[in-house]
Short mmCIF file of C-alpha atoms and ligand atoms in Angstrom, two decimals:
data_model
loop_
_atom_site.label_atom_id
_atom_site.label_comp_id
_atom_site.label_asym_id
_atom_site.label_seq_id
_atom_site.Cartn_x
_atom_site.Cartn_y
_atom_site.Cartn_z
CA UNK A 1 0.00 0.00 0.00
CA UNK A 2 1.45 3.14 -0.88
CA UNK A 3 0.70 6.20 1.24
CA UNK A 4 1.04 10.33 0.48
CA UNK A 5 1.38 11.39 4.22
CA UNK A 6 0.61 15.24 5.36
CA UNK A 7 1.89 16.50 8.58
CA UNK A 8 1.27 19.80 9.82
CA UNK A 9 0.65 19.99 13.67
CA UNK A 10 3.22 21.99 14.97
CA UNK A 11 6.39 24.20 12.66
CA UNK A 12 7.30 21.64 9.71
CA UNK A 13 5.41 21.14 6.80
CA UNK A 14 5.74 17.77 5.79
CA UNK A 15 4.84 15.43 2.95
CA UNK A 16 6.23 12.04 2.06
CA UNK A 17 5.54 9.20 0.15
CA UNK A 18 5.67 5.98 1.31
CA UNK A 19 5.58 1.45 0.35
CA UNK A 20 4.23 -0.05 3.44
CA UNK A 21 3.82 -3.66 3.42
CA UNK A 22 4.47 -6.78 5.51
CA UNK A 23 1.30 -6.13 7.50
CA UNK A 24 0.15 -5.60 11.57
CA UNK A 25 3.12 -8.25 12.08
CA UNK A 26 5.64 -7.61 10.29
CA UNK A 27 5.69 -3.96 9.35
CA UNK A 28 8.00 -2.58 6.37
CA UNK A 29 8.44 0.81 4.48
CA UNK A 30 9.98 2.19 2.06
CA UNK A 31 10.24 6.35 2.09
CA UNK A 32 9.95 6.68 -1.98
CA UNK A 33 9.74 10.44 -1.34
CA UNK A 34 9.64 13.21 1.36
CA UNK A 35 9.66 16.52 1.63
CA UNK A 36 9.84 18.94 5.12
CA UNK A 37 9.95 22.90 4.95
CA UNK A 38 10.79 23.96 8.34
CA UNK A 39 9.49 27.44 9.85
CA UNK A 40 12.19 27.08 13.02
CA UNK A 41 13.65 30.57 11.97
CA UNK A 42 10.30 32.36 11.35
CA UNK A 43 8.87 31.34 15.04
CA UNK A 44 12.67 31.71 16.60
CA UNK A 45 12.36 35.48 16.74
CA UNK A 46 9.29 35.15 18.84
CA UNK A 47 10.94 32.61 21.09
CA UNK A 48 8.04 30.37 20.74
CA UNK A 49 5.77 29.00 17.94
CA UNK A 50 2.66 31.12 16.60
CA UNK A 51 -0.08 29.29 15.62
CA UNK A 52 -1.60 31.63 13.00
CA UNK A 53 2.15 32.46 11.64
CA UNK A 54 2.24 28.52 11.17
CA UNK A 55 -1.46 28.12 10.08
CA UNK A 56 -0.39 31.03 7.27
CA UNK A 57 2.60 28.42 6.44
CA UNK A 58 1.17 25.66 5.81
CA UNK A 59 -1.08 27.37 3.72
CA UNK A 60 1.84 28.34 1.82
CA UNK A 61 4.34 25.61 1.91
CA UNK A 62 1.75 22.52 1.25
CA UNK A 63 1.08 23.52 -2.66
CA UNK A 64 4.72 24.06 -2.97
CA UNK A 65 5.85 20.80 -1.25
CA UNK A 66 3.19 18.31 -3.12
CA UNK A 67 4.78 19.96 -6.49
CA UNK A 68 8.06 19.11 -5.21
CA UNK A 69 7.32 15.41 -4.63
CA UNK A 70 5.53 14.78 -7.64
CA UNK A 71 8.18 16.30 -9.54
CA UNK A 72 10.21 13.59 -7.66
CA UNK A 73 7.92 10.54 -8.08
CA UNK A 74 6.16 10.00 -11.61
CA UNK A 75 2.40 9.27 -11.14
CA UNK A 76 1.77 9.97 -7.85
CA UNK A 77 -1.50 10.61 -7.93
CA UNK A 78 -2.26 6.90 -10.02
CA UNK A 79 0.40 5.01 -7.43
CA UNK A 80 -1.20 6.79 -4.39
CA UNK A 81 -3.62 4.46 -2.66
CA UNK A 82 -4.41 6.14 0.43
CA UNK A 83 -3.81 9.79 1.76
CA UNK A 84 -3.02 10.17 6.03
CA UNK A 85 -3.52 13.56 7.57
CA UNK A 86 -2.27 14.67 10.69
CA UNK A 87 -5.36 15.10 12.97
CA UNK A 88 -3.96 15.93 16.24
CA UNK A 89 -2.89 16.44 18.72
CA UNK A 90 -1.15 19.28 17.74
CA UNK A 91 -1.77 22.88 17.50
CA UNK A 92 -5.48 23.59 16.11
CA UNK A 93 -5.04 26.47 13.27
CA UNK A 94 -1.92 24.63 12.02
CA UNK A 95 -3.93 21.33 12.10
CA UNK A 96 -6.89 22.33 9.82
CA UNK A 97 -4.30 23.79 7.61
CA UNK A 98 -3.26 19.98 6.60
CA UNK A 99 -6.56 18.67 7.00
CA UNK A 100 -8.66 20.99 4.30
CA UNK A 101 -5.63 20.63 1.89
CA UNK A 102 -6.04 16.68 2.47
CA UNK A 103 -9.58 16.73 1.89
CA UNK A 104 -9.33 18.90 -1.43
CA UNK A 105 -6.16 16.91 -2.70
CA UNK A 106 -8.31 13.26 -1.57
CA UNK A 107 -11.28 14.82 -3.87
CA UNK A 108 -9.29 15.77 -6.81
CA UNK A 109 -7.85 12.48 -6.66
CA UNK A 110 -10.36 10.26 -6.03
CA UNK A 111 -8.80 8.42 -3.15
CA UNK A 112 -9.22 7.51 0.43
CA UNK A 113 -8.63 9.83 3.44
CA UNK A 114 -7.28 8.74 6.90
CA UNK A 115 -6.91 11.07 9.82
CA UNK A 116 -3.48 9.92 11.69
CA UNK A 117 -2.49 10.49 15.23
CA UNK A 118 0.59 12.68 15.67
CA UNK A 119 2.14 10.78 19.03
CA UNK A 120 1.64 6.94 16.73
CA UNK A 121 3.46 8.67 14.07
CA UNK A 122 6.26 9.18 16.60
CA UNK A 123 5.63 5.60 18.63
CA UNK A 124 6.10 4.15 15.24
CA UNK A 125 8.79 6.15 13.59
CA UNK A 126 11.43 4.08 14.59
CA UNK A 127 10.29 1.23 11.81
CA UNK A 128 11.02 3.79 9.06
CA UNK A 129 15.07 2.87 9.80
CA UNK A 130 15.18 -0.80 7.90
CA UNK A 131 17.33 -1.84 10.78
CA UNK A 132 14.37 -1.79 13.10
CA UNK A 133 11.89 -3.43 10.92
CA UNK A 134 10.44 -6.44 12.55
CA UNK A 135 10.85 -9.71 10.99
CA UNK A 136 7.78 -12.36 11.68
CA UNK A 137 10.72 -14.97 13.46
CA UNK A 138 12.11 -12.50 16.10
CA UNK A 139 9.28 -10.29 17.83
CA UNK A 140 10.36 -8.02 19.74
CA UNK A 141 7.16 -7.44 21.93
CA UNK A 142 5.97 -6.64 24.56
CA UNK A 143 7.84 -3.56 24.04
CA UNK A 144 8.36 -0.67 26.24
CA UNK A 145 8.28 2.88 24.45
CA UNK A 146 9.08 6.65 25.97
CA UNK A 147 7.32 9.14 23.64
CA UNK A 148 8.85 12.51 24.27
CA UNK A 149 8.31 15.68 22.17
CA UNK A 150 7.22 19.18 22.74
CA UNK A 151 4.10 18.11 24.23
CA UNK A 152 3.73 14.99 25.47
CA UNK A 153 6.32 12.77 27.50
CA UNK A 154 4.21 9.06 27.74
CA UNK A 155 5.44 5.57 28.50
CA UNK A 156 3.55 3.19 27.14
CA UNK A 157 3.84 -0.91 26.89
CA UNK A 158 3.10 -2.53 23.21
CA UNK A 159 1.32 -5.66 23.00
CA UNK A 160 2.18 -5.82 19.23
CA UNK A 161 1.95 -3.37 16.88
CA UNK A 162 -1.84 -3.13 17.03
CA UNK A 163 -2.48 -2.89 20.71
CA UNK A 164 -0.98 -0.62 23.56
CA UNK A 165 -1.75 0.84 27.05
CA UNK A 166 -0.48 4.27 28.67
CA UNK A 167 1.13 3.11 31.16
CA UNK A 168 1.94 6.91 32.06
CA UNK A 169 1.93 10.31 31.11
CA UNK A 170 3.79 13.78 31.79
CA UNK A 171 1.31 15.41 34.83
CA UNK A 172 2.71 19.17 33.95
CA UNK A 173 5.29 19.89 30.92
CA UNK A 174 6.89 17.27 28.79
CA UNK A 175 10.25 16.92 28.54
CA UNK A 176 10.58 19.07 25.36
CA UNK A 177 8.81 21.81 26.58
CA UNK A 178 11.48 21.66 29.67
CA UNK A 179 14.48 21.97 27.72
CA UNK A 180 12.97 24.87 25.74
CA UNK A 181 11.71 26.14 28.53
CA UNK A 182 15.23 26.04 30.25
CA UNK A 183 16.83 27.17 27.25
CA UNK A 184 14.80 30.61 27.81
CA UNK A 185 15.68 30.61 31.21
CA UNK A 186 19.50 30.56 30.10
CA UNK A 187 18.89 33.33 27.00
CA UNK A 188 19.53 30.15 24.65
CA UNK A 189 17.72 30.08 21.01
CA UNK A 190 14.64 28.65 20.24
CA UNK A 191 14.14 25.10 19.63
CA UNK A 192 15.85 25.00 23.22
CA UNK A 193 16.05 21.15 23.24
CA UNK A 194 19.39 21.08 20.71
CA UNK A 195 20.67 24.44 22.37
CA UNK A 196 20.98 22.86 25.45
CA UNK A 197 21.82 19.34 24.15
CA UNK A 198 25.23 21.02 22.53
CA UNK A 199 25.79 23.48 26.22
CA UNK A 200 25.67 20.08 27.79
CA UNK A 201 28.12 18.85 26.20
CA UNK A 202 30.56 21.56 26.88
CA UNK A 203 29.82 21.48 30.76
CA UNK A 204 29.58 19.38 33.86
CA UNK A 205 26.80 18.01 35.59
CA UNK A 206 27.73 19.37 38.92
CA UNK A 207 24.50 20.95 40.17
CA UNK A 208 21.87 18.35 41.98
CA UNK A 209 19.18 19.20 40.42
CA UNK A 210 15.97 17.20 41.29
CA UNK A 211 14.76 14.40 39.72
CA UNK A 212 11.04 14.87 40.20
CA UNK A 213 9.06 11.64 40.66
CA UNK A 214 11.82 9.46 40.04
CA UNK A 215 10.84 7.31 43.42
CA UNK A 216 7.27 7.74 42.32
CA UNK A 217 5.28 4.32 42.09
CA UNK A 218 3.46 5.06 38.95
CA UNK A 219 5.25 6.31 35.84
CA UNK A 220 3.94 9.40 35.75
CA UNK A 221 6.68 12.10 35.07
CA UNK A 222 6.40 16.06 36.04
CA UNK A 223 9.09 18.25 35.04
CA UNK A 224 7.85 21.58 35.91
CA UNK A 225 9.68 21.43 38.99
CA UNK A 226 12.59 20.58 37.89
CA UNK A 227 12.44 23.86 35.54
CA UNK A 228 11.76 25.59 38.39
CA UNK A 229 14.80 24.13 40.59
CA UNK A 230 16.87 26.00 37.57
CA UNK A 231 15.73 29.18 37.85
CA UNK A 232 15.99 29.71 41.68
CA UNK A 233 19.83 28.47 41.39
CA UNK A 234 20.25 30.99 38.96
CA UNK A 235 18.37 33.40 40.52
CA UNK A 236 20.21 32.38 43.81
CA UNK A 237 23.43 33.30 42.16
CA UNK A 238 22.31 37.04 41.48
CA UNK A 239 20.92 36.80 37.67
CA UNK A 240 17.36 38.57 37.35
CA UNK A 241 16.61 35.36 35.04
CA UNK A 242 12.60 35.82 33.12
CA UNK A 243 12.76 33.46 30.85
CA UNK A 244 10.91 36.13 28.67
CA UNK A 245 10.80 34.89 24.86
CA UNK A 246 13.45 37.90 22.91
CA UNK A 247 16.76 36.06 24.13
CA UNK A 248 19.04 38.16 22.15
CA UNK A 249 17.62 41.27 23.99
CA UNK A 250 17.90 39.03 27.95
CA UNK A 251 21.06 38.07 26.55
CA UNK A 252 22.05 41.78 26.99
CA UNK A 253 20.46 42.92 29.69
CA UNK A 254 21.51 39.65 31.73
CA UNK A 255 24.50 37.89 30.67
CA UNK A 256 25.02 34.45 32.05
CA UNK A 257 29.07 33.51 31.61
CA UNK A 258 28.99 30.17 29.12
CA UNK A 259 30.66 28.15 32.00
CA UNK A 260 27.94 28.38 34.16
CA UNK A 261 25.06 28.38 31.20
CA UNK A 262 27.42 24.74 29.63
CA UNK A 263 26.99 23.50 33.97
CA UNK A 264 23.03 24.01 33.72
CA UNK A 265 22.60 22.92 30.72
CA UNK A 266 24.47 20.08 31.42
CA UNK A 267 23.03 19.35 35.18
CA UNK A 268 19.07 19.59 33.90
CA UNK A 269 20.00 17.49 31.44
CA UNK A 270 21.62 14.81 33.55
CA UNK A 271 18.36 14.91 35.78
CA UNK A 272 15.98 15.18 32.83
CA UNK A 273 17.78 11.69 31.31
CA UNK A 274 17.95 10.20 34.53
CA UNK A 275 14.08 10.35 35.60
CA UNK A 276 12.96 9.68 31.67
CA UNK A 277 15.69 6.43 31.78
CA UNK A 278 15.32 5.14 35.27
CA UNK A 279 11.18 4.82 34.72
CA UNK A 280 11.22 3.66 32.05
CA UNK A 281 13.70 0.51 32.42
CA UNK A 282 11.70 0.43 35.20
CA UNK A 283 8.79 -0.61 33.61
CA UNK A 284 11.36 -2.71 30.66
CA UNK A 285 11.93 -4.87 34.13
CA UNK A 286 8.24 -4.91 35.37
CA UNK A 287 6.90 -6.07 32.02
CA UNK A 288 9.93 -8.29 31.01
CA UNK A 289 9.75 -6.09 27.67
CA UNK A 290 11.83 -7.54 24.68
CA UNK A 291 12.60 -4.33 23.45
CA UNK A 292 12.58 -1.05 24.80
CA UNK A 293 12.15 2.52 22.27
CA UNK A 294 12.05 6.05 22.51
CA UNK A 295 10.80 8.48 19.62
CA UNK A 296 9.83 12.45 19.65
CA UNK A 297 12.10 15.32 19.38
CA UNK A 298 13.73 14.71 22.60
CA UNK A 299 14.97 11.17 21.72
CA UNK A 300 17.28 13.34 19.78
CA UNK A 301 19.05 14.13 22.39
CA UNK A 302 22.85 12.01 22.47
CA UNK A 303 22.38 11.29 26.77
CA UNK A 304 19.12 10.33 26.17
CA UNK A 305 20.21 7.84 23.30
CA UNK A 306 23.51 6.85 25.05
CA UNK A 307 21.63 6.26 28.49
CA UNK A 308 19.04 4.24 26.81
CA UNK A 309 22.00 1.96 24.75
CA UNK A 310 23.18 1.30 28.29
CA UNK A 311 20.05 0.08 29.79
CA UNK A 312 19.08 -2.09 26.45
CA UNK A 313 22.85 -3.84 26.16
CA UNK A 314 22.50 -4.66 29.61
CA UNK A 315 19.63 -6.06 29.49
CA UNK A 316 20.37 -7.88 26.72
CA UNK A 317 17.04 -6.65 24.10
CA UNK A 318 16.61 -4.31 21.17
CA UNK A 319 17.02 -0.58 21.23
CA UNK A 320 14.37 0.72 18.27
CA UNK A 321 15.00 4.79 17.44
CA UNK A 322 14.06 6.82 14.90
CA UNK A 323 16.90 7.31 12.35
CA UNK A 324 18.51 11.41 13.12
CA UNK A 325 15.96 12.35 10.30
CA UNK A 326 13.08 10.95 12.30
CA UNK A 327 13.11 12.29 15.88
CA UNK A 328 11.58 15.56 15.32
CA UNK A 329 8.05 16.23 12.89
CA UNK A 330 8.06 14.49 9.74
CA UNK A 331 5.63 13.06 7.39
CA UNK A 332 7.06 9.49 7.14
CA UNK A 333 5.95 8.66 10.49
CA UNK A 334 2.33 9.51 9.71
CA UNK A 335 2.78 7.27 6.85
CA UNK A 336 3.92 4.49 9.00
CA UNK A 337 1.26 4.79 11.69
CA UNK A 338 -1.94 5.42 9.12
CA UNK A 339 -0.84 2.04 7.22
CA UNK A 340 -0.98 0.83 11.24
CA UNK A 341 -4.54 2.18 12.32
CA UNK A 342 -5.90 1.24 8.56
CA UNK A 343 -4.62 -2.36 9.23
CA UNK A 344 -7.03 -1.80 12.41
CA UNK A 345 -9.17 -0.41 10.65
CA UNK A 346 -9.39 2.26 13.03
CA UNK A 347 -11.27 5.67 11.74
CA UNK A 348 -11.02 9.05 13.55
CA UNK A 349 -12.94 11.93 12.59
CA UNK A 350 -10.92 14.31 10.34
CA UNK A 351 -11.09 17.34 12.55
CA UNK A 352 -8.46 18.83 14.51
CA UNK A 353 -8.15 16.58 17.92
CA UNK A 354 -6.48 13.46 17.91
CA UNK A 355 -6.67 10.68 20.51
CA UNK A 356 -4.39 7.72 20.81
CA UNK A 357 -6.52 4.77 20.60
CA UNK A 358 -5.91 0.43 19.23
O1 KG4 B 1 8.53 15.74 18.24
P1 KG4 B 1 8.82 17.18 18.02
O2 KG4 B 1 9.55 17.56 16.78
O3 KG4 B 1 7.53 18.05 18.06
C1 KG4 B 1 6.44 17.81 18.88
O4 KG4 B 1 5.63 16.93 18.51
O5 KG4 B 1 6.37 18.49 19.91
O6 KG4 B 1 9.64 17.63 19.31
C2 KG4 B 1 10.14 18.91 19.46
C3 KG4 B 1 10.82 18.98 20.80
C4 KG4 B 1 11.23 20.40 21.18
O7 KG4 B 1 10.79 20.64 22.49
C5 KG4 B 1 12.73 20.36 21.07
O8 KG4 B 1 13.37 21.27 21.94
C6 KG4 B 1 13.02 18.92 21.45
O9 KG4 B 1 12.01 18.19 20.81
N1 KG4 B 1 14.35 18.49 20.97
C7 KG4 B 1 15.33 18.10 21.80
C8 KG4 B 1 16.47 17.84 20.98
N2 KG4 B 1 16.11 18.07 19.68
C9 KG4 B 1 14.80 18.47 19.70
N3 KG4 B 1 15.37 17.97 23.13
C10 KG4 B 1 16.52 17.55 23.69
N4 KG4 B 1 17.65 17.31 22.98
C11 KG4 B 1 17.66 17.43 21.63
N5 KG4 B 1 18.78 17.17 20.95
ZN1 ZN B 2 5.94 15.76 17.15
#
């Protein structure tokens, strides 16, 4: 089945085309095409993405991508036999964007529509990587998977590739919204996650943070604590920190020497890795998972990975991750998951909400 996938929930446009076969149990695709026009630097200068500045993108970019990727892939319209649509969650204007040019494009074309989850797009995105793809012989289920983007941090535990159960959630901000959120609080750039990934690397991780709910029975995770435990240590040190969105301009008004912004950075990362890692090896133990994954923007992150290459090798099972392309919003992932939930044949409504059902 091949699938023309439309993402457009957050700051990437993104459209890709893409051979799924192998079925619910053994999964394969092939990315034939894809195409992503990122608005990172338009939304940077307000520190923060605006919906109705991405809404107006999408708009824009989605014309100009599909020409792109039927310029690269002859007869797409004939080969395509279903088209996926981002449906949530995600943010609302920049959802509809995708969805009305889905349901115009399905018209013209004649073809089936699917609305696709966002967070399955990024549960599944580590079977775009052939590596990862899962032969019948070798299962590697049940699976334990740590979702974390920009908003949402959720463990969950796979059955198969067809059924799944929260097993918990973030109760405040997810961990992407944490490192951005830290990132303001240290005048870095916005998307903070990578700003702070590369500080981290630079410094030490010699300030004890806390690592909220790490003792926690449940695996629930809350990091809005932990953001806070950053800005009282730098406020404690004398900086009149805001966290206000125009870093250049806090940048000048309160500058924070790179030793002590590459110590931060590193210490909240170090406590942000070791509450996402510890619970969720926790649960790899509790379940006797096979393999464990991680996925979203924040499994970008090089502790993250490294930490979870630990726990996997010494546990002896699989680490699936997105391929460096994959972390962060793409279309491909959408492909993967909507060739998933029509195998189900699950149907959500095409309007902008999305729920994360088997
Ligand atoms: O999955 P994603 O692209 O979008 C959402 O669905 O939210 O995730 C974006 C998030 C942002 O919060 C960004 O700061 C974070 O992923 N991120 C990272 C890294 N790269 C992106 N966080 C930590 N380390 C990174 N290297
Ligand atoms: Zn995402």
């Amino acid at each position: 089945m091949r699938i023309l996938a439309i993402e457009t929930s957050c700051d990437e446009t993104g459209l890709a085309f893409v051979d799924c076969a192998g079925g619910l149990t053994a999964p394969r695709f092939k990315i034939l095409a894809e195409t992503l026009a990122s608005q990172i630097e338009l939304h940077a200068a307000w520190g923060g993405v605006v919906p109705m500045l991405a809404k107006r993108e999408h708009i824009k970019n989605l014309p100009i991508l599909l020409d792109k990727i039927s310029r690269k892939t002859p007869r797409l319209a004939s080969r395509t036999d279903l088209i996926a649509v981002t449906v949530g969650p995600g943010l609302e204007p920049a959802l509809w964007a995708g969805i009305e040019f889905a349901k115009e494009l399905a018209k013209k074309w004649g073809k089936p529509l699917i609305g696709t989850n966002h967070m399955e797009g990024h549960l599944f995105s580590p079977l775009l990587d052939s590596r990862f793809q899962i032969p019948d012989s070798r299962k590697p289920f049940p699976a334990v998977a740590l979702v974390v983007s920009g908003g949402h941090s959720m463990l969950l535990r796979l059955a198969d590739t067809a059924h799944w159960k929260l097993l918990g959630e973030t109760r405040d901000d997810a961990a992407g919204e944490a490192f951005d959120k830290v990132a303001r609080l240290l005048n870095l750039p916005y998307p903070g996650g990578p700003e702070i990934s590369k500080r981290a690397k630079l410094g030490r991780p010699s300030i004890p943070f806390p690592m909220p709910m790490l003792h926690s029975k449940d695996y629930d995770f809350s990091f809005s604590g932990l953001k806070t435990a950053v800005l009282y240590h730098l406020k404690g040190l004398g900086y009149r920190v805001s966290g206000i969105a125009d870093s250049a301009k806090n940048k000048t008004l309160n500058p924070i020497p790179d030793t002590l912004v590459n110590d931060v950075a590193a210490s909240f990362e170090f406590a942000a890795v070791g509450v996402l890692c510890t619970k969720a090896f926790r649960a790899v133990d509790q379940y006797g998972a096979r393999s464990v994954w991680i996925a979203g923007g924040v499994a970008a992150n090089a502790s993250l990975r490294k930490a979870f290459e630990a726990g996997a090798a010494e546990r002896g099972i699989s680490l699936f991750a997105p391929d460096m392309a994959h972390n962060t919003d793409n279309a491909a992932m959408i492909g993967a998951a909507a060739y998933l939930q029509a195998l189900r044949k699950k149907k959500r409504p095409l309007r902008a909400k999305g729920d994360m059902q088997t």
